Amino acid sequence: MSTDADTPDSMTIIAFSGDLDKLWPTMILSSTGAATGMDVTVFFTFWGLFPLVKDDVRITGNDSMTKALAGMNAPGMKKAKLSKLNMGGSGAWMMRKVAEKNNLMPPEDLLDICKDMGVKLWPCQMTMDLMGIEPDQMIDGLGQPVGAATALQAMSKSQINLFI
Amino acid sequence: MTDVNKTVDAKGMTCPMPVLMTAKGIKEIGEGEVMLVEATDAGARSDIPAWATQTGNELIDSAEDGDVLKFYIRKK
């Protein structure tokens, strides 16, 4: 849908962070990219994978260490923490209140819009294996889990590549 | 005044909603038809023109009525 060669028509975001304040720009840029006719892919890897776990899944993992890591990372987008001054969740709570007051949609709602607009949401297969996260513990509407080569293939075709 | 085929009310909405609502609205009109987008988010002042350039739709006019930014967009 580009109008000239200088106008980007593809964007890939590597969602590395599971922090609330980083999920927001990821979701805002993805949905806006799709709204401007771009082909948008988000590859969720490492800590970025935890927000794709269903909110009602309390813990993920297949042994004591992966369970401990999941405990520290609170799976589910609604439980995402702030990257700094989270203060046991009160920072994230305040951030959400401020956002609500300013009519900024929460990231989980923006994620739903991203799905409706055809943004490709790719979970990292390796992170799922590493952290013992099962496919049925993850939210609906995601693409097939993929690896680094598939992410790089998308990036090589994108004019905009971001690591958030 | 330009004939308007559809009005998108994004007043009170913040980024990225005005652009997302604009993109949704443009799908609901035909080629050559005009859509009016109303927004109060100051970021929309540059965002809606940027969206129009990116998607190839024509921003035929814009105006400010108090706090309300108005954009007239012709679908290409």
mmCIF file of C-alpha atoms in Angstrom:
data_model
loop_
_atom_site.group_PDB
_atom_site.id
_atom_site.type_symbol
_atom_site.label_atom_id
_atom_site.label_comp_id
_atom_site.label_asym_id
_atom_site.label_seq_id
_atom_site.Cartn_x
_atom_site.Cartn_y
_atom_site.Cartn_z
ATOM 1 C CA MET A 1 0.000 0.000 0.000
ATOM 2 C CA SER A 2 3.089 2.216 -0.099
ATOM 3 C CA THR A 3 2.893 5.363 -2.116
ATOM 4 C CA ASP A 4 6.592 5.571 -2.955
ATOM 5 C CA ALA A 5 9.828 3.678 -2.456
ATOM 6 C CA ASP A 6 10.708 5.695 0.644
ATOM 7 C CA THR A 7 7.548 4.748 2.491
ATOM 8 C CA PRO A 8 8.095 1.657 4.642
ATOM 9 C CA ASP A 9 5.587 -1.139 4.201
ATOM 10 C CA SER A 10 6.942 -3.698 6.617
ATOM 11 C CA MET A 11 7.903 -3.598 10.294
ATOM 12 C CA THR A 12 9.236 -6.258 12.614
ATOM 13 C CA ILE A 13 9.445 -5.781 16.368
ATOM 14 C CA ILE A 14 11.436 -8.073 18.616
ATOM 15 C CA ALA A 15 9.501 -7.940 21.893
ATOM 16 C CA PHE A 16 12.234 -8.915 24.353
ATOM 17 C CA SER A 17 10.856 -7.198 27.444
ATOM 18 C CA GLY A 18 7.817 -8.246 29.429
ATOM 19 C CA ASP A 19 7.648 -4.875 31.201
ATOM 20 C CA LEU A 20 4.368 -2.980 31.087
ATOM 21 C CA ASP A 21 5.996 0.275 30.001
ATOM 22 C CA LYS A 22 7.699 -1.482 27.088
ATOM 23 C CA LEU A 23 4.661 -3.528 26.062
ATOM 24 C CA TRP A 24 2.800 -0.269 25.560
ATOM 25 C CA PRO A 25 5.035 1.140 22.795
ATOM 26 C CA THR A 26 5.228 -2.318 21.209
ATOM 27 C CA MET A 27 1.426 -2.505 21.026
ATOM 28 C CA ILE A 28 0.963 1.133 19.989
ATOM 29 C CA LEU A 29 3.520 0.917 17.175
ATOM 30 C CA SER A 30 2.246 -2.480 15.974
ATOM 31 C CA SER A 31 -1.393 -1.415 15.777
ATOM 32 C CA THR A 32 -0.506 1.924 14.199
ATOM 33 C CA GLY A 33 1.767 0.207 11.670
ATOM 34 C CA ALA A 34 -1.068 -2.109 10.669
ATOM 35 C CA ALA A 35 -3.419 0.901 10.470
ATOM 36 C CA THR A 36 -1.047 2.551 8.008
ATOM 37 C CA GLY A 37 -1.040 -0.485 5.759
ATOM 38 C CA MET A 38 2.222 -2.030 6.937
ATOM 39 C CA ASP A 39 2.860 -5.731 7.207
ATOM 40 C CA VAL A 40 3.661 -6.011 10.939
ATOM 41 C CA THR A 41 5.282 -8.918 12.761
ATOM 42 C CA VAL A 42 6.054 -9.090 16.479
ATOM 43 C CA PHE A 43 8.439 -11.809 17.644
ATOM 44 C CA PHE A 44 8.061 -12.400 21.406
ATOM 45 C CA THR A 45 11.199 -13.779 22.994
ATOM 46 C CA PHE A 46 12.759 -14.246 26.460
ATOM 47 C CA TRP A 47 10.904 -12.054 29.008
ATOM 48 C CA GLY A 48 8.685 -10.821 26.207
ATOM 49 C CA LEU A 49 7.001 -14.220 26.047
ATOM 50 C CA PHE A 50 5.452 -14.104 29.542
ATOM 51 C CA PRO A 51 2.816 -11.473 28.619
ATOM 52 C CA LEU A 52 1.419 -13.942 26.053
ATOM 53 C CA VAL A 53 0.549 -16.411 28.791
ATOM 54 C CA LYS A 54 -3.145 -16.356 29.728
ATOM 55 C CA ASP A 55 -3.826 -14.071 32.686
ATOM 56 C CA ASP A 56 -5.496 -16.866 34.649
ATOM 57 C CA VAL A 57 -2.436 -19.121 34.437
ATOM 58 C CA ARG A 58 -0.769 -18.525 37.791
ATOM 59 C CA ILE A 59 2.530 -20.192 37.090
ATOM 60 C CA THR A 60 4.352 -21.802 34.173
ATOM 61 C CA GLY A 61 7.397 -24.047 34.042
ATOM 62 C CA ASN A 62 8.309 -27.712 34.281
ATOM 63 C CA ASP A 63 10.788 -27.703 37.172
ATOM 64 C CA SER A 64 11.670 -25.665 40.254
ATOM 65 C CA MET A 65 13.856 -23.168 38.412
ATOM 66 C CA THR A 66 11.491 -22.450 35.503
ATOM 67 C CA LYS A 67 8.638 -22.172 37.996
ATOM 68 C CA ALA A 68 10.683 -19.749 40.091
ATOM 69 C CA LEU A 69 11.472 -17.679 36.976
ATOM 70 C CA ALA A 70 7.773 -17.608 36.079
ATOM 71 C CA GLY A 71 6.986 -16.533 39.647
ATOM 72 C CA MET A 72 9.393 -13.610 39.311
ATOM 73 C CA ASN A 73 7.965 -12.671 35.942
ATOM 74 C CA ALA A 74 4.241 -12.956 36.708
ATOM 75 C CA PRO A 75 2.865 -14.528 33.473
ATOM 76 C CA GLY A 76 0.026 -12.655 31.741
ATOM 77 C CA MET A 77 -0.092 -9.175 30.265
ATOM 78 C CA LYS A 78 -2.384 -7.822 32.995
ATOM 79 C CA LYS A 79 0.275 -8.711 35.562
ATOM 80 C CA ALA A 80 3.156 -7.005 33.729
ATOM 81 C CA LYS A 81 5.448 -4.881 35.904
ATOM 82 C CA LEU A 82 7.039 -1.516 35.337
ATOM 83 C CA SER A 83 10.675 -1.560 34.184
ATOM 84 C CA LYS A 84 11.563 0.692 37.103
ATOM 85 C CA LEU A 85 9.863 1.761 40.341
ATOM 86 C CA ASN A 86 7.380 -1.104 40.113
ATOM 87 C CA MET A 87 7.227 -1.025 43.918
ATOM 88 C CA GLY A 88 5.608 -4.416 44.336
ATOM 89 C CA GLY A 89 3.016 -3.669 41.688
ATOM 90 C CA SER A 90 1.852 -0.276 42.956
ATOM 91 C CA GLY A 91 3.917 1.476 40.232
ATOM 92 C CA ALA A 92 2.254 -0.577 37.513
ATOM 93 C CA TRP A 93 -1.150 0.009 39.126
ATOM 94 C CA MET A 94 -0.575 3.779 39.158
ATOM 95 C CA MET A 95 0.628 3.722 35.546
ATOM 96 C CA ARG A 96 -2.567 1.899 34.505
ATOM 97 C CA LYS A 97 -4.712 4.386 36.455
ATOM 98 C CA VAL A 98 -2.971 7.352 34.791
ATOM 99 C CA ALA A 99 -3.386 5.698 31.383
ATOM 100 C CA GLU A 100 -7.082 5.078 32.025
ATOM 101 C CA LYS A 101 -7.577 8.691 33.088
ATOM 102 C CA ASN A 102 -5.984 9.803 29.811
ATOM 103 C CA ASN A 103 -7.999 7.347 27.703
ATOM 104 C CA LEU A 104 -4.911 5.360 26.780
ATOM 105 C CA MET A 105 -5.992 1.777 26.144
ATOM 106 C CA PRO A 106 -4.289 -0.927 28.215
ATOM 107 C CA PRO A 107 -1.773 -3.054 26.279
ATOM 108 C CA GLU A 108 -3.991 -6.170 26.427
ATOM 109 C CA ASP A 109 -6.780 -4.244 24.627
ATOM 110 C CA LEU A 110 -4.291 -2.934 22.055
ATOM 111 C CA LEU A 111 -3.151 -6.532 21.587
ATOM 112 C CA ASP A 112 -6.733 -7.509 20.696
ATOM 113 C CA ILE A 113 -6.819 -4.674 18.149
ATOM 114 C CA CYS A 114 -3.476 -5.892 16.750
ATOM 115 C CA LYS A 115 -5.017 -9.368 16.268
ATOM 116 C CA ASP A 116 -8.050 -7.878 14.496
ATOM 117 C CA MET A 117 -5.772 -5.872 12.208
ATOM 118 C CA GLY A 118 -3.728 -8.877 11.183
ATOM 119 C CA VAL A 119 -0.516 -8.169 13.095
ATOM 120 C CA LYS A 120 1.466 -11.391 13.155
ATOM 121 C CA LEU A 121 2.268 -12.397 16.739
ATOM 122 C CA TRP A 122 5.024 -14.991 16.835
ATOM 123 C CA PRO A 123 6.047 -16.720 20.077
ATOM 124 C CA CYS A 124 9.694 -17.815 20.285
ATOM 125 C CA GLN A 125 9.815 -21.620 20.276
ATOM 126 C CA MET A 126 13.157 -21.728 22.048
ATOM 127 C CA THR A 127 11.913 -19.536 24.928
ATOM 128 C CA MET A 128 8.814 -21.732 25.295
ATOM 129 C CA ASP A 129 11.060 -24.805 25.597
ATOM 130 C CA LEU A 130 13.538 -23.028 27.876
ATOM 131 C CA MET A 131 10.875 -21.741 30.271
ATOM 132 C CA GLY A 132 8.618 -24.799 30.012
ATOM 133 C CA ILE A 133 5.652 -22.791 28.714
ATOM 134 C CA GLU A 134 3.016 -25.013 27.107
ATOM 135 C CA PRO A 135 1.052 -23.947 23.987
ATOM 136 C CA ASP A 136 -2.266 -24.351 25.853
ATOM 137 C CA GLN A 137 -1.089 -21.887 28.514
ATOM 138 C CA MET A 138 -0.822 -19.144 25.915
ATOM 139 C CA ILE A 139 -3.513 -16.771 24.662
ATOM 140 C CA ASP A 140 -5.438 -17.399 21.432
ATOM 141 C CA GLY A 141 -4.731 -15.658 18.156
ATOM 142 C CA LEU A 142 -0.992 -16.205 18.066
ATOM 143 C CA GLY A 143 1.003 -17.508 15.119
ATOM 144 C CA GLN A 144 2.916 -20.784 15.198
ATOM 145 C CA PRO A 145 5.978 -20.640 17.471
ATOM 146 C CA VAL A 146 9.080 -19.893 15.391
ATOM 147 C CA GLY A 147 12.836 -19.587 15.771
ATOM 148 C CA ALA A 148 15.550 -17.008 15.209
ATOM 149 C CA ALA A 149 15.934 -17.740 11.489
ATOM 150 C CA THR A 150 12.250 -17.046 10.841
ATOM 151 C CA ALA A 151 12.458 -13.811 12.833
ATOM 152 C CA LEU A 152 15.540 -12.756 10.866
ATOM 153 C CA GLN A 153 13.812 -13.579 7.597
ATOM 154 C CA ALA A 154 10.987 -11.188 8.541
ATOM 155 C CA MET A 155 13.512 -8.558 9.644
ATOM 156 C CA SER A 156 15.455 -8.800 6.380
ATOM 157 C CA LYS A 157 12.271 -7.850 4.503
ATOM 158 C CA SER A 158 11.358 -5.012 6.880
ATOM 159 C CA GLN A 159 12.384 -1.398 6.543
ATOM 160 C CA ILE A 160 11.636 -0.850 10.235
ATOM 161 C CA ASN A 161 13.117 -3.263 12.767
ATOM 162 C CA LEU A 162 12.829 -2.591 16.476
ATOM 163 C CA PHE A 163 14.070 -4.353 19.593
ATOM 164 C CA ILE A 164 11.908 -3.412 22.563
ATOM 165 C CA MET B 1 -17.962 23.040 2.697
ATOM 166 C CA THR B 2 -17.011 19.619 1.452
ATOM 167 C CA ASP B 3 -19.689 16.931 1.449
ATOM 168 C CA VAL B 4 -18.867 14.428 4.144
ATOM 169 C CA ASN B 5 -19.824 10.762 3.673
ATOM 170 C CA LYS B 6 -18.719 9.618 7.106
ATOM 171 C CA THR B 7 -17.609 11.179 10.383
ATOM 172 C CA VAL B 8 -15.188 9.529 12.782
ATOM 173 C CA ASP B 9 -15.477 10.872 16.319
ATOM 174 C CA ALA B 10 -12.127 10.331 18.026
ATOM 175 C CA LYS B 11 -12.619 13.186 20.480
ATOM 176 C CA GLY B 12 -11.214 12.363 23.911
ATOM 177 C CA MET B 13 -9.211 9.442 22.551
ATOM 178 C CA THR B 14 -5.456 9.395 22.848
ATOM 179 C CA CYS B 15 -2.706 7.926 20.668
ATOM 180 C CA PRO B 16 -2.958 5.516 18.932
ATOM 181 C CA MET B 17 -6.778 5.476 18.804
ATOM 182 C CA PRO B 18 -7.408 8.431 16.421
ATOM 183 C CA VAL B 19 -5.230 6.772 13.764
ATOM 184 C CA LEU B 20 -6.698 3.308 14.391
ATOM 185 C CA MET B 21 -10.241 4.711 14.146
ATOM 186 C CA THR B 22 -9.306 6.613 10.988
ATOM 187 C CA ALA B 23 -7.939 3.428 9.413
ATOM 188 C CA LYS B 24 -11.123 1.550 10.351
ATOM 189 C CA GLY B 25 -13.339 4.353 9.052
ATOM 190 C CA ILE B 26 -11.679 4.601 5.666
ATOM 191 C CA LYS B 27 -12.583 0.956 4.997
ATOM 192 C CA GLU B 28 -16.233 1.858 5.390
ATOM 193 C CA ILE B 29 -16.387 4.451 2.596
ATOM 194 C CA GLY B 30 -15.946 4.188 -1.155
ATOM 195 C CA GLU B 31 -13.204 5.550 -3.367
ATOM 196 C CA GLY B 32 -13.490 9.299 -3.847
ATOM 197 C CA GLU B 33 -15.746 9.678 -0.804
ATOM 198 C CA VAL B 34 -14.799 12.014 2.039
ATOM 199 C CA MET B 35 -14.413 11.220 5.709
ATOM 200 C CA LEU B 36 -14.252 13.755 8.518
ATOM 201 C CA VAL B 37 -12.074 12.833 11.491
ATOM 202 C CA GLU B 38 -12.526 14.807 14.699
ATOM 203 C CA ALA B 39 -9.889 14.502 17.414
ATOM 204 C CA THR B 40 -8.751 16.319 20.534
ATOM 205 C CA ASP B 41 -5.394 14.545 20.931
ATOM 206 C CA ALA B 42 -2.722 17.133 20.055
ATOM 207 C CA GLY B 43 -0.610 14.349 18.550
ATOM 208 C CA ALA B 44 -3.293 13.862 15.894
ATOM 209 C CA ARG B 45 -2.232 17.199 14.365
ATOM 210 C CA SER B 46 0.770 15.445 12.831
ATOM 211 C CA ASP B 47 -0.410 11.822 13.099
ATOM 212 C CA ILE B 48 -3.437 12.032 10.799
ATOM 213 C CA PRO B 49 -1.496 13.801 7.985
ATOM 214 C CA ALA B 50 1.318 11.224 8.426
ATOM 215 C CA TRP B 51 -1.227 8.408 8.185
ATOM 216 C CA ALA B 52 -2.704 9.966 5.011
ATOM 217 C CA THR B 53 0.728 10.233 3.385
ATOM 218 C CA GLN B 54 1.608 6.681 4.355
ATOM 219 C CA THR B 55 -1.616 5.171 3.040
ATOM 220 C CA GLY B 56 -1.936 7.366 -0.050
ATOM 221 C CA ASN B 57 -5.260 8.880 0.969
ATOM 222 C CA GLU B 58 -5.699 12.595 0.385
ATOM 223 C CA LEU B 59 -5.924 15.069 3.245
ATOM 224 C CA ILE B 60 -7.994 17.688 1.488
ATOM 225 C CA ASP B 61 -8.513 20.075 4.381
ATOM 226 C CA SER B 62 -7.921 20.500 8.083
ATOM 227 C CA ALA B 63 -9.321 22.929 10.603
ATOM 228 C CA GLU B 64 -9.360 23.658 14.321
ATOM 229 C CA ASP B 65 -12.582 24.383 16.164
ATOM 230 C CA GLY B 66 -11.612 25.211 19.737
ATOM 231 C CA ASP B 67 -9.932 22.057 21.048
ATOM 232 C CA VAL B 68 -11.270 19.945 18.221
ATOM 233 C CA LEU B 69 -8.991 19.132 15.291
ATOM 234 C CA LYS B 70 -10.835 18.362 12.076
ATOM 235 C CA PHE B 71 -9.396 16.458 9.142
ATOM 236 C CA TYR B 72 -11.125 15.937 5.817
ATOM 237 C CA ILE B 73 -9.782 12.902 4.025
ATOM 238 C CA ARG B 74 -10.651 11.699 0.536
ATOM 239 C CA LYS B 75 -10.287 7.978 -0.006
ATOM 240 C CA LYS B 76 -8.019 7.083 -2.915
#
